[in-house]
Coordinates of C-alpha atoms in Angstrom, one line a residue:
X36 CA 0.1 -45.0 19.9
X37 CA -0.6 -45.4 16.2
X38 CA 0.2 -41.8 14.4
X39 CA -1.7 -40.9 11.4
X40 CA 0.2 -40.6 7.9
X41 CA 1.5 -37.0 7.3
X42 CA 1.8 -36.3 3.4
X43 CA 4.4 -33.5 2.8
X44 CA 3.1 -31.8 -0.5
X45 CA 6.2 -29.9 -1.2
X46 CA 9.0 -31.8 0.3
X47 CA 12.2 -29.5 -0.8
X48 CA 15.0 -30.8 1.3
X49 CA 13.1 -33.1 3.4
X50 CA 13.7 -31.2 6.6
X51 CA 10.4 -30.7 7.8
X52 CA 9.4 -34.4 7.0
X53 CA 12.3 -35.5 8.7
X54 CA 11.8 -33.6 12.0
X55 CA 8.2 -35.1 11.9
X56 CA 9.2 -38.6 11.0
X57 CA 11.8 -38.4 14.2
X58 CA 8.9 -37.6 16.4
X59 CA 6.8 -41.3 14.8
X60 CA 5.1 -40.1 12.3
X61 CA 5.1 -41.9 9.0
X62 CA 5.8 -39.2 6.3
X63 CA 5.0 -39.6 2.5
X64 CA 7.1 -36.8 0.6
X65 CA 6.2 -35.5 -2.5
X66 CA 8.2 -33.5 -5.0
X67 CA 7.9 -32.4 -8.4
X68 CA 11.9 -31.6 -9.0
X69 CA 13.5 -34.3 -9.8
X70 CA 16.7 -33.3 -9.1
X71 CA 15.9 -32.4 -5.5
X72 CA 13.8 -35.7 -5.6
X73 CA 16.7 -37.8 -7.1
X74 CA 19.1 -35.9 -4.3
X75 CA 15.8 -36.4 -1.7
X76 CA 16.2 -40.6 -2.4
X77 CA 20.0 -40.3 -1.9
X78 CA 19.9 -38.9 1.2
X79 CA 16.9 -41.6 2.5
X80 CA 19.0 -44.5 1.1
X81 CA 22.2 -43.4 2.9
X82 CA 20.1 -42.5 5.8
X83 CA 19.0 -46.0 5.7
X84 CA 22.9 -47.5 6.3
X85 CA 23.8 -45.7 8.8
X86 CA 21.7 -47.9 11.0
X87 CA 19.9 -46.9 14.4
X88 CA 17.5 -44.1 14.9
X89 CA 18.9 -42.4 11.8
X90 CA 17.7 -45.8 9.6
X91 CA 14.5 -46.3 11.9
X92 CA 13.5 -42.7 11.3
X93 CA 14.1 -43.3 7.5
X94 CA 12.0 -46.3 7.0
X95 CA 8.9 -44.2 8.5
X96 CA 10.0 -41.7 5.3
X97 CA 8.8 -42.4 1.6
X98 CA 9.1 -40.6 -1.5
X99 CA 6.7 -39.8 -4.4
X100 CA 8.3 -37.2 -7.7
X101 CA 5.1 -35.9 -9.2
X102 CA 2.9 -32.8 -8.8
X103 CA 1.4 -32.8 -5.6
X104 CA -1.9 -32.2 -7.4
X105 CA -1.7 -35.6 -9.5
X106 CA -1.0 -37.6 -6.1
X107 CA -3.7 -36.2 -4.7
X108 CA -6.4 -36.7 -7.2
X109 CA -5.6 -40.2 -7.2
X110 CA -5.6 -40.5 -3.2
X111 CA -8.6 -43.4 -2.9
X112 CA -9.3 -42.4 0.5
X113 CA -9.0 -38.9 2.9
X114 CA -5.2 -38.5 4.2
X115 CA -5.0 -37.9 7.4
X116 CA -2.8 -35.0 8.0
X117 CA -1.3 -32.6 4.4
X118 CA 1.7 -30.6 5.3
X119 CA 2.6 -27.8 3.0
X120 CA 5.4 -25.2 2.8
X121 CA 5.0 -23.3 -0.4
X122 CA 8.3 -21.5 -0.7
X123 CA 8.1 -17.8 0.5
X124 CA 8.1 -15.1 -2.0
X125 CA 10.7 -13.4 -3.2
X126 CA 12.9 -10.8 -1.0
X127 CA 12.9 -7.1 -1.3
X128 CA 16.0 -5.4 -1.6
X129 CA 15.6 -4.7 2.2
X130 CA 15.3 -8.3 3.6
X131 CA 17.8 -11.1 3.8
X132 CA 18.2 -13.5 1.5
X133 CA 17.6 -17.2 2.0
X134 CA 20.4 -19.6 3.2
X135 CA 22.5 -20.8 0.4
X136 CA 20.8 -23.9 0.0
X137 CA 17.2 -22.9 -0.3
X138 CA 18.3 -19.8 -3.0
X139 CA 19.1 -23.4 -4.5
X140 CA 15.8 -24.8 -3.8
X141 CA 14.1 -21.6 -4.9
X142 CA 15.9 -21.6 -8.4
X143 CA 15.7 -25.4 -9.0
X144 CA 11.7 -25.2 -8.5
X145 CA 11.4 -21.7 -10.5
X146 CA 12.6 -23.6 -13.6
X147 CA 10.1 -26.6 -12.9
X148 CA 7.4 -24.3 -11.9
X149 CA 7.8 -22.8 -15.3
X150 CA 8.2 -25.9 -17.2
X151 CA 4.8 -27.4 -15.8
X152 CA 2.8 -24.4 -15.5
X153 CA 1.8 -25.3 -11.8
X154 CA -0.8 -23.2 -10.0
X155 CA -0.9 -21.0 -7.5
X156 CA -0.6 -22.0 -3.4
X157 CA -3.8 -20.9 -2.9
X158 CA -5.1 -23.7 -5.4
X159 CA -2.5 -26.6 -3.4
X160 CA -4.0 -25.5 0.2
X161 CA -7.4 -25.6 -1.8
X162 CA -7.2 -29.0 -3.2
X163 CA -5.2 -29.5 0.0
X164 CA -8.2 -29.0 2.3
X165 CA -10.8 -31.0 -0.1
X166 CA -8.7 -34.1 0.5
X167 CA -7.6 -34.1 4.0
X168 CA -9.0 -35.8 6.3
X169 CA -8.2 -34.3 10.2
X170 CA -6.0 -31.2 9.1
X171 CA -3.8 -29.2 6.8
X172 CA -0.8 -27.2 8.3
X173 CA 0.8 -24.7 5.9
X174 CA 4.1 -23.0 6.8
X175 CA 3.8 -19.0 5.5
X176 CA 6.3 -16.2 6.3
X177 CA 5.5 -14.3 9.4
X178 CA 3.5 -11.6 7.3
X179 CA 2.5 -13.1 4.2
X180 CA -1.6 -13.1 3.3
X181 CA -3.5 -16.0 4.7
X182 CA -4.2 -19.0 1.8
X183 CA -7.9 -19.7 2.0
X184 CA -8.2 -17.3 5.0
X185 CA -11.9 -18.3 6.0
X186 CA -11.2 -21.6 6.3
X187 CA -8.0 -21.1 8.7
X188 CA -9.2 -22.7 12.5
X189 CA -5.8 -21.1 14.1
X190 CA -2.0 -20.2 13.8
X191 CA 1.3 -20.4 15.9
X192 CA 4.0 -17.9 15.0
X193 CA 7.3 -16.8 15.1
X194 CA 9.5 -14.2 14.4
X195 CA 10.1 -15.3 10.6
X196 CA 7.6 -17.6 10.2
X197 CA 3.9 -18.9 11.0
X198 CA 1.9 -21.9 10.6
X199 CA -1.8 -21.2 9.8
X200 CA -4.1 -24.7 10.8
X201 CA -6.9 -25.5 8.9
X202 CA -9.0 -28.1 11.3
X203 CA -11.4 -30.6 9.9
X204 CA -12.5 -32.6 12.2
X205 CA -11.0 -34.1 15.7
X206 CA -8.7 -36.5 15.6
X207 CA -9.2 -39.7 17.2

């Protein structure tokens, strides 16, 4: 069975895009940090010498640094299937912080957020949806607002988080 390309707009670690690559799926990640990029194509390349699954799962991985926006605007055809995990907003004094490496993630893309004066999530899952071909997934906190709510087909959920589905059209 031939899987359909999944493009990660907001890659961070690479976590989700490496769980979906492990289940087939070829995965193109893109992130604007370079840092986390540069630490991103570390990772794939020593991925890649471990051999095995870890190697085979890595080759089905590749790796863009831009704004999501840019790659997207120059996509020549519909991508199949757009992935997107905005990073959840900042915590009250009453919840729980991130883990110690997404605080890290959080402050590494604050600074480049600033620096390149990037929109809003609503405008990504936007652009997002204009450009996908079969469907967008976005990954939200449990009870944070809806992005483009009228266009959302359905959701799973958990406890901390949910991922709202935007169908297109059926997949062959």
């Amino acid at each position: 069975q031939v899987r359909p390309t999944v493009w990660d707009l907001t890659a961070g670690w690479g976590r989700d895009a490496w769980v979906m690559a492990l289940h087939g799926y070829p995965v193109q990640m893109i992130e604007r940090n370079p840092v986390v990029s540069a630490l991103l194509n570390d990772a794939l390349q020593r991925a890649e010498q471990v051999g095995g699954d870890v190697a085979d799962t890595a080759q089905r991985v590749t790796l863009v640094c831009e704004r999501a926006e840019s790659v997207l605007a120059r996509a020549e055809s519909p991508v199949p299937l757009i992935y997107i995990d905005p990073m959840f907003e900042t915590k009250t004094k009453k919840q729980a912080l991130s883990g110690k490496d997404l605080q890290w993630l959080q402050h590494l893309n604050q600074e480049t957020a600033a620096r390149d004066d990037v929109g809003d999530a609503d405008a990504l899952v936007a652009e997002a949806l204009r450009r996908a071909e079969y469907r967008v997934v976005v990954k939200r906190a449990a009870k944070a607002p809806v992005l483009v709510a009228d266009r959302r087909s359905h959701f799973l959920s958990g406890k901390s988080h949910r991922f709202d589905i935007y169908g297109l059209k059926k997949q062959p």
